[in-house]
Amino acid sequence: MTNNLDALLAALYVKMDDEIGGTRRLGRPPRSTDSELVTLAVAQAMPGFTSESRWLRFVDSRLGALFPYVPKQPGWNKRLRAALPLVKKVIRVLAVDTGFWFDTTGLLMISDKGFASKEFEADPALRGAELLRPSFKREKKRKDESLLKSVRQLTESVDDTLKGRLDLERHGGRTSEGPAVRVAQRIFATAAAIWHNHKTGQPITRSLIAYDH
């Protein structure tokens, strides 16, 4: 099966339209649907465009057949900033639709060894969360502490992908809403790549190479 940016965006749009395409809103409907909006968010993040004007020219010349209408730069910024709750929702939609998702009860909070005090230990418990951190030499080994090494390696790998491949630190946001949605946008792009690789049987599910050009 063809595995490139066009294939990813087409499959993602179909998935998004099935999941959120029936959403109704008050007032005049926008010319681009929510399904198109979130798919375009991936199209922007995946090739690594940090200049929105360059990205909009890329969409017009390279993806015009897939997206006959794309908002101009001010309209795109406004729609994307307002879409943060939607982007969070569809990240979970894709995560659930893979073989890597496991529903668990409660919340697990992972911290470094330096985050240790009676108050810090008690606060997560009051909120219904379990704290997992490395133990000090004077302490008994903590429950599930053996998981921390693999979790740290995974976290560092994801962080490298977001910063190195998806230019997270060059998000260009100037307000609190801007960076927040840009971070979510890049996490969504990573989730979309993993989801599509999983569905198409790719040997490396976290690889973004096929989609960055």
XYZ file of N, CA and C in Angstrom:
639
model
N 0.837 -1.194 0.000
C 0.000 0.000 0.000
C 0.876 1.249 0.000
N 0.463 2.261 -0.810
C 1.199 3.514 -0.865
C 1.195 4.183 0.505
N 2.395 4.603 0.903
C 2.521 5.212 2.224
C 3.250 6.537 2.066
N 2.489 7.607 1.857
C 3.081 8.928 1.718
C 2.137 9.950 2.333
N 2.482 11.223 2.218
C 1.682 12.254 2.862
C 0.258 12.288 2.319
N 0.091 12.154 0.995
C -1.251 12.177 0.409
C -2.112 11.039 0.954
N -1.518 9.835 1.047
C -2.262 8.681 1.552
C -2.657 8.875 3.010
N -1.736 9.409 3.804
C -2.033 9.678 5.210
C -3.173 10.675 5.340
N -3.111 11.773 4.602
C -4.128 12.816 4.727
C -5.490 12.326 4.260
N -5.515 11.535 3.185
C -6.792 11.004 2.701
C -7.418 10.068 3.729
N -6.603 9.154 4.286
C -7.117 8.218 5.291
C -7.538 8.950 6.553
N -6.753 9.946 6.945
C -7.064 10.704 8.152
C -8.358 11.492 7.988
N -8.546 12.100 6.828
C -9.780 12.869 6.602
C -11.009 11.961 6.701
N -10.948 10.782 6.110
C -12.074 9.842 6.178
C -12.364 9.466 7.630
N -11.298 9.181 8.386
C -11.460 8.826 9.797
C -12.070 9.981 10.580
N -11.555 11.180 10.365
C -12.065 12.344 11.088
C -13.512 12.646 10.704
N -13.843 12.496 9.439
C -15.210 12.771 9.002
C -16.191 11.781 9.620
N -15.746 10.532 9.789
C -16.597 9.535 10.452
C -16.792 9.880 11.928
N -15.755 10.415 12.562
C -15.784 10.649 14.005
C -16.391 11.989 14.393
N -16.077 13.047 13.644
C -16.509 14.398 14.043
C -17.251 15.124 12.936
N -17.475 14.452 11.816
C -18.072 15.121 10.658
C -19.501 15.570 10.865
N -20.216 14.962 11.811
C -21.610 15.333 12.031
C -21.803 16.462 13.025
N -20.705 17.069 13.469
C -20.799 18.145 14.454
C -21.538 19.340 13.872
N -22.545 19.833 14.587
C -23.308 21.009 14.160
C -22.936 22.203 15.016
N -22.982 23.388 14.441
C -22.670 24.594 15.188
C -23.673 25.681 14.834
N -23.838 26.639 15.764
C -24.746 27.749 15.527
C -24.139 28.730 14.537
N -25.003 29.447 13.831
C -24.534 30.471 12.917
C -24.133 29.911 11.567
N -23.502 30.758 10.791
C -23.091 30.393 9.439
C -21.946 29.391 9.485
N -22.073 28.243 8.825
C -20.999 27.250 8.880
C -19.756 27.741 8.141
N -18.561 27.407 8.646
C -17.333 27.806 7.951
C -17.184 27.062 6.633
N -16.426 27.639 5.718
C -16.244 27.013 4.410
C -15.404 25.747 4.492
N -14.549 25.641 5.489
C -13.797 24.407 5.718
C -14.344 23.728 6.963
N -14.595 22.432 6.886
C -15.194 21.698 7.994
C -14.153 21.404 9.072
N -14.629 20.946 10.232
C -13.714 20.547 11.298
C -12.815 19.395 10.842
N -13.364 18.476 10.067
C -12.566 17.351 9.566
C -11.436 17.847 8.683
N -11.725 18.821 7.822
C -10.686 19.403 6.972
C -9.674 20.177 7.813
N -10.165 20.874 8.821
C -9.283 21.686 9.664
C -8.226 20.837 10.349
N -8.641 19.759 11.008
C -7.668 18.950 11.746
C -6.745 18.194 10.793
N -7.257 17.815 9.624
C -6.392 17.166 8.635
C -5.345 18.151 8.118
N -5.754 19.385 7.888
C -4.811 20.422 7.472
C -3.774 20.704 8.561
N -4.187 20.585 9.825
C -3.234 20.791 10.923
C -2.092 19.778 10.843
N -2.412 18.543 10.491
C -1.377 17.521 10.301
C -0.542 17.839 9.065
N -1.219 18.292 7.995
C -0.505 18.634 6.759
C 0.503 19.749 6.985
N 0.231 20.636 7.914
C 1.167 21.720 8.220
C 2.332 21.228 9.060
N 2.052 20.399 10.058
C 3.098 19.968 10.987
C 4.033 18.934 10.375
N 3.500 18.031 9.561
C 4.290 16.890 9.110
C 5.494 17.272 8.246
N 5.353 18.148 7.247
C 6.543 18.506 6.447
C 7.491 19.469 7.146
N 7.111 19.976 8.320
C 8.005 20.820 9.094
C 7.996 22.288 8.709
N 6.875 22.787 8.204
C 6.799 24.206 7.875
C 6.675 25.039 9.146
N 7.551 26.008 9.320
C 7.440 26.946 10.434
C 6.943 28.307 9.955
N 6.961 28.539 8.653
C 6.411 29.760 8.060
C 5.032 29.437 7.508
N 4.005 30.082 8.060
C 2.653 29.790 7.598
C 2.417 30.257 6.172
N 3.047 31.357 5.760
C 2.871 31.811 4.381
C 3.445 30.801 3.394
N 4.599 30.220 3.731
C 5.180 29.179 2.865
C 4.303 27.935 2.854
N 3.771 27.582 4.018
C 2.917 26.399 4.082
C 1.645 26.588 3.267
N 1.031 27.755 3.333
C -0.183 28.011 2.564
C 0.087 27.946 1.067
N 1.258 28.399 0.637
C 1.615 28.264 -0.779
C 1.812 26.797 -1.136
N 2.384 26.020 -0.208
C 2.574 24.583 -0.428
C 1.230 23.884 -0.578
N 0.281 24.201 0.274
C -1.046 23.582 0.184
C -1.681 23.900 -1.154
N -1.581 25.153 -1.576
C -2.203 25.568 -2.831
C -1.602 24.831 -4.032
N -0.285 24.654 -4.030
C 0.370 24.042 -5.184
C 0.446 22.522 -5.109
N 0.567 21.985 -3.894
C 0.817 20.542 -3.730
C -0.418 19.759 -3.304
N -1.298 20.380 -2.521
C -2.444 19.658 -1.967
C -3.776 20.269 -2.380
N -3.761 21.094 -3.412
C -4.983 21.768 -3.835
C -6.102 20.822 -4.224
N -5.750 19.660 -4.784
C -6.781 18.692 -5.171
C -7.477 18.087 -3.960
N -6.740 17.973 -2.845
C -7.330 17.415 -1.627
C -8.116 18.467 -0.849
N -7.658 19.723 -0.912
C -8.288 20.796 -0.134
C -8.578 21.987 -1.056
N -9.744 21.985 -1.682
C -10.061 23.065 -2.627
C -10.175 24.430 -1.967
N -10.457 24.470 -0.662
C -10.509 25.750 0.041
C -9.691 25.661 1.329
N -8.790 26.617 1.492
C -8.001 26.742 2.712
C -8.088 28.195 3.165
N -8.390 28.451 4.454
C -8.468 29.848 4.917
C -7.153 30.589 4.683
N -7.251 31.908 4.484
C -6.050 32.727 4.400
C -5.378 32.760 5.772
N -4.188 33.344 5.832
C -3.391 33.259 7.054
C -4.107 33.758 8.312
N -4.760 34.924 8.307
C -5.444 35.344 9.548
C -6.582 34.397 9.937
N -7.350 33.962 8.954
C -8.453 33.045 9.245
C -7.972 31.693 9.717
N -6.866 31.210 9.137
C -6.303 29.929 9.552
C -5.829 29.995 11.005
N -5.135 31.069 11.353
C -4.670 31.232 12.735
C -5.834 31.225 13.716
N -6.887 31.940 13.375
C -8.055 32.033 14.261
C -8.724 30.678 14.429
N -8.928 29.958 13.331
C -9.572 28.638 13.422
C -8.714 27.649 14.204
N -7.403 27.677 13.963
C -6.529 26.712 14.619
C -6.462 26.959 16.121
N -6.337 28.231 16.541
C -6.290 28.527 17.978
C -7.566 28.100 18.682
N -8.695 28.283 18.014
C -9.977 27.911 18.611
C -10.192 26.402 18.631
N -9.373 25.671 17.902
C -9.589 24.230 17.741
C -8.849 23.382 18.762
N -8.218 23.990 19.783
C -7.437 23.203 20.742
C -8.247 22.075 21.387
N -9.458 22.309 21.903
C -10.228 21.187 22.472
C -10.506 20.094 21.447
N -10.749 20.477 20.199
C -11.010 19.496 19.149
C -9.765 18.667 18.854
N -8.610 19.318 18.785
C -7.364 18.591 18.513
C -7.076 17.598 19.633
N -7.301 18.007 20.887
C -7.122 17.078 22.009
C -8.037 15.863 21.861
N -9.272 16.108 21.444
C -10.242 15.027 21.287
C -9.804 14.031 20.226
N -9.333 14.527 19.070
C -9.015 13.605 17.978
C -7.691 12.883 18.215
N -6.806 13.441 19.053
C -5.606 12.684 19.434
C -6.024 11.385 20.118
N -6.974 11.494 21.036
C -7.455 10.300 21.738
C -8.187 9.359 20.781
N -8.955 9.922 19.839
C -9.672 9.100 18.855
C -8.693 8.196 18.106
N -7.571 8.765 17.655
C -6.584 7.970 16.919
C -5.869 6.984 17.832
N -5.537 7.416 19.053
C -4.825 6.534 19.980
C -5.648 5.289 20.297
N -6.940 5.478 20.507
C -7.821 4.348 20.830
C -7.914 3.368 19.656
N -7.777 3.889 18.436
C -7.932 3.070 17.235
C -6.615 2.426 16.802
N -5.773 2.065 17.745
C -4.543 1.326 17.462
C -4.450 0.152 18.425
N -3.450 -0.671 18.218
C -3.247 -1.802 19.118
C -2.414 -1.450 20.328
N -2.112 -0.155 20.517
C -1.231 0.261 21.604
C -1.982 0.905 22.753
N -3.288 0.967 22.662
C -4.088 1.687 23.658
C -4.592 0.734 24.724
N -4.440 1.140 25.965
C -4.967 0.362 27.079
C -5.690 1.307 28.023
N -6.951 1.032 28.286
C -7.702 1.839 29.240
C -7.312 1.440 30.653
N -7.005 2.416 31.451
C -6.667 2.145 32.841
C -7.522 3.005 33.742
N -7.698 2.533 34.952
C -8.443 3.329 35.928
C -7.473 4.223 36.676
N -7.915 5.427 36.996
C -7.067 6.339 37.742
C -6.045 7.034 36.858
N -5.168 7.799 37.494
C -4.167 8.594 36.800
C -2.806 8.303 37.394
N -1.826 8.082 36.518
C -0.459 7.832 36.962
C 0.372 9.075 36.682
N 1.029 9.601 37.725
C 1.866 10.789 37.608
C 3.322 10.366 37.783
N 4.162 10.666 36.783
C 5.565 10.260 36.797
C 6.434 11.485 37.024
N 7.362 11.413 37.962
C 8.210 12.562 38.271
C 9.656 12.117 38.445
N 10.540 13.103 38.470
C 11.953 12.858 38.749
C 12.153 12.686 40.256
N 13.347 12.237 40.625
C 13.640 11.981 42.031
C 13.573 13.244 42.881
N 13.872 14.399 42.263
C 13.905 15.635 43.019
C 12.552 16.101 43.514
N 11.470 15.612 42.911
C 10.129 16.005 43.338
C 9.696 15.094 44.477
N 10.165 15.393 45.657
C 9.886 14.528 46.802
C 9.683 15.366 48.052
N 8.501 15.255 48.620
C 8.178 15.865 49.904
C 6.857 15.257 50.343
N 6.543 15.413 51.623
C 5.272 14.874 52.107
C 4.096 15.530 51.391
N 4.225 16.849 51.164
C 3.132 17.559 50.488
C 2.995 17.085 49.044
N 4.137 16.927 48.375
C 4.101 16.491 46.979
C 3.551 15.072 46.851
N 3.844 14.233 47.812
C 3.334 12.857 47.797
C 1.831 12.837 48.060
N 1.387 13.729 48.956
C -0.017 13.692 49.368
C -0.951 14.299 48.331
N -0.488 15.312 47.617
C -1.374 16.029 46.694
C -1.929 15.141 45.576
N -1.097 14.341 44.875
C -1.661 13.465 43.840
C -2.681 12.470 44.399
N -2.409 11.964 45.602
C -3.334 11.004 46.202
C -4.696 11.634 46.452
N -4.699 12.897 46.887
C -5.965 13.597 47.110
C -6.736 13.792 45.813
N -6.018 13.836 44.694
C -6.638 14.035 43.383
C -6.919 12.725 42.663
N -6.709 11.610 43.375
C -6.992 10.314 42.781
C -5.913 9.800 41.849
N -4.681 10.333 41.990
C -3.580 9.921 41.123
C -2.529 9.146 41.918
N -1.802 8.305 41.208
C -0.705 7.559 41.823
C 0.617 8.158 41.357
N 1.527 8.395 42.279
C 2.819 8.988 41.961
C 3.859 7.894 41.765
N 4.587 7.989 40.653
C 5.671 7.056 40.382
C 6.951 7.861 40.187
N 7.930 7.643 41.062
C 9.226 8.322 40.959
C 10.320 7.385 41.444
N 11.578 7.676 41.074
C 12.674 6.847 41.581
C 12.794 6.970 43.092
N 13.195 5.903 43.726
C 13.366 5.934 45.179
C 14.763 6.429 45.535
N 14.879 7.024 46.723
C 16.180 7.397 47.260
C 16.868 6.155 47.820
N 18.157 6.266 48.065
C 18.916 5.119 48.581
C 18.363 4.653 49.920
N 17.870 5.584 50.729
C 17.396 5.219 52.070
C 15.976 4.642 52.037
N 15.341 4.699 50.887
C 13.965 4.226 50.770
C 13.899 2.798 50.245
N 12.784 2.165 50.514
C 12.490 0.882 49.879
C 12.156 1.145 48.423
N 12.413 0.151 47.569
C 12.062 0.292 46.167
C 10.557 0.532 46.050
N 10.201 1.525 45.249
C 8.804 1.875 45.106
C 8.112 0.971 44.106
N 6.799 0.844 44.258
C 6.011 0.000 43.373
C 6.155 0.448 41.919
N 6.383 -0.497 41.019
C 6.487 -0.263 39.569
C 7.686 0.605 39.185
N 8.669 0.745 40.067
C 9.826 1.582 39.758
C 10.611 1.038 38.563
N 10.536 -0.255 38.333
C 11.261 -0.863 37.214
C 10.768 -0.343 35.855
N 9.570 0.245 35.830
C 9.026 0.771 34.573
C 9.673 2.083 34.160
N 10.327 2.759 35.104
C 10.781 4.124 34.843
C 11.812 4.209 33.726
N 12.706 3.248 33.614
C 13.739 3.310 32.585
C 13.122 3.304 31.187
N 12.187 2.390 30.954
C 11.568 2.316 29.632
C 10.697 3.540 29.359
N 10.031 4.052 30.398
C 9.208 5.256 30.228
C 10.091 6.456 29.884
N 11.237 6.559 30.541
C 12.152 7.675 30.263
C 12.671 7.593 28.832
N 13.044 6.403 28.381
C 13.530 6.246 27.018
C 12.451 6.617 26.003
N 11.220 6.206 26.280
C 10.117 6.543 25.384
C 9.873 8.047 25.366
N 9.892 8.662 26.542
C 9.664 10.103 26.633
C 10.727 10.874 25.870
N 11.990 10.480 26.033
C 13.073 11.163 25.326
C 12.961 10.980 23.826
N 12.517 9.806 23.389
C 12.350 9.551 21.957
C 11.237 10.413 21.368
N 10.114 10.493 22.079
C 9.004 11.335 21.621
C 9.422 12.801 21.601
N 10.139 13.226 22.643
C 10.613 14.607 22.723
C 11.533 14.926 21.548
N 12.388 13.976 21.175
C 13.287 14.181 20.037
C 12.499 14.316 18.736
N 11.449 13.518 18.583
C 10.616 13.607 17.386
C 9.925 14.958 17.305
N 9.339 15.403 18.413
C 8.608 16.674 18.423
C 9.533 17.864 18.159
N 10.738 17.832 18.730
C 11.660 18.958 18.566
C 12.464 18.863 17.271
N 12.980 17.660 16.988
C 13.871 17.512 15.850
C 13.175 17.364 14.513
N 12.076 16.601 14.474
C 11.405 16.336 13.207
C 10.223 17.260 12.949
N 9.577 17.740 14.019
C 8.375 18.557 13.849
C 8.564 19.996 14.325
N 9.803 20.385 14.586
C 10.153 21.783 14.881
C 9.295 22.403 15.977
N 9.106 21.679 17.061
C 8.244 22.155 18.138
C 8.706 23.484 18.707
N 10.014 23.662 18.847
C 10.529 24.884 19.477
C 10.427 26.099 18.561
N 10.037 25.896 17.315
C 9.874 27.015 16.377
C 8.391 27.194 16.042
N 7.541 27.082 17.068
C 6.098 27.108 16.854
C 5.577 28.464 16.389
N 6.235 29.557 16.737
C 5.832 30.880 16.270
C 4.652 31.480 17.007
N 4.143 30.811 18.031
C 3.007 31.344 18.784
C 3.408 32.532 19.642
N 2.509 33.514 19.756
C 2.803 34.722 20.532
C 1.847 34.915 21.707
N 0.845 34.081 21.835
C -0.071 34.133 22.965
C -0.112 32.757 23.598
N -0.738 32.652 24.768
C -0.798 31.351 25.437
C -1.541 30.322 24.586
N -2.575 30.767 23.858
C -3.328 29.837 23.015
C -2.486 29.340 21.842
N -1.622 30.223 21.325
C -0.803 29.851 20.172
C 0.126 28.682 20.429
N 1.053 28.780 21.404
C 1.923 27.637 21.683
C 1.157 26.381 22.095
N 0.063 26.546 22.856
C -0.693 25.375 23.316
C -1.222 24.567 22.132
N -1.820 25.244 21.161
C -2.382 24.509 20.032
C -1.277 23.997 19.120
N -0.134 24.701 19.045
C 0.975 24.221 18.215
C 1.579 22.946 18.801
N 1.675 22.882 20.133
C 2.144 21.645 20.766
C 1.165 20.509 20.471
N -0.129 20.764 20.691
C -1.146 19.741 20.429
C -1.140 19.321 18.961
N -0.925 20.271 18.066
C -0.885 19.992 16.630
C 0.226 18.997 16.298
N 1.387 19.164 16.904
C 2.505 18.273 16.620
C 2.316 16.901 17.264
N 1.705 16.869 18.445
C 1.376 15.576 19.048
C 0.344 14.850 18.182
N -0.615 15.598 17.669
C -1.625 15.018 16.779
C -0.982 14.470 15.508
N -0.015 15.198 14.933
C 0.668 14.727 13.733
C 1.418 13.421 14.011
N 2.074 13.360 15.173
C 2.768 12.123 15.554
C 1.783 10.978 15.725
N 0.661 11.251 16.393
C -0.368 10.224 16.581
C -0.931 9.768 15.241
N -1.113 10.710 14.304
C -1.644 10.357 12.987
C -0.686 9.445 12.235
N 0.619 9.736 12.322
C 1.611 8.892 11.654
C 1.619 7.484 12.257
N 1.599 7.396 13.585
C 1.581 6.086 14.248
C 0.311 5.322 13.865
N -0.817 6.012 13.881
C -2.093 5.388 13.528
C -2.063 4.849 12.094
N -1.585 5.657 11.154
C -1.570 5.234 9.751
C -0.560 4.116 9.510
N 0.611 4.222 10.143
C 1.600 3.143 10.011
C 1.065 1.833 10.565
N 0.346 1.927 11.684
C -0.245 0.730 12.283
C -1.297 0.114 11.356
N -2.145 0.969 10.781
C -3.211 0.477 9.909
C -2.678 -0.113 8.603
N -1.552 0.401 8.122
C -1.003 -0.075 6.849
C 0.092 -1.129 7.035
N 0.324 -1.536 8.282
C 1.260 -2.629 8.547
C 2.724 -2.271 8.337
N 3.093 -1.013 8.610
C 4.490 -0.613 8.451
C 5.342 -1.213 9.568
N 6.594 -1.574 9.271
C 7.429 -2.233 10.289
C 7.814 -1.321 11.446
N 7.929 -0.011 11.204
C 8.284 0.940 12.263
C 7.127 1.911 12.403
N 6.332 1.748 13.432
C 5.101 2.535 13.534
C 5.359 4.000 13.848
N 6.491 4.342 14.476
C 6.741 5.730 14.853
C 7.539 6.488 13.799
N 7.782 5.894 12.644
C 8.546 6.571 11.603
C 7.697 7.627 10.891
N 8.272 8.825 10.712
C 7.587 9.911 10.005
C 8.201 10.182 8.640
N 9.197 9.407 8.248
C 9.978 9.686 7.047
C 9.098 9.750 5.802
N 8.125 8.854 5.691
C 7.285 8.807 4.485
C 6.400 10.028 4.331
N 6.249 10.797 5.391
C 5.254 11.880 5.379
C 5.858 13.284 5.431
N 7.167 13.397 5.453
C 7.769 14.722 5.655
C 8.122 15.440 4.358
N 7.596 14.978 3.241
C 7.897 15.629 1.965
C 6.727 15.432 0.992
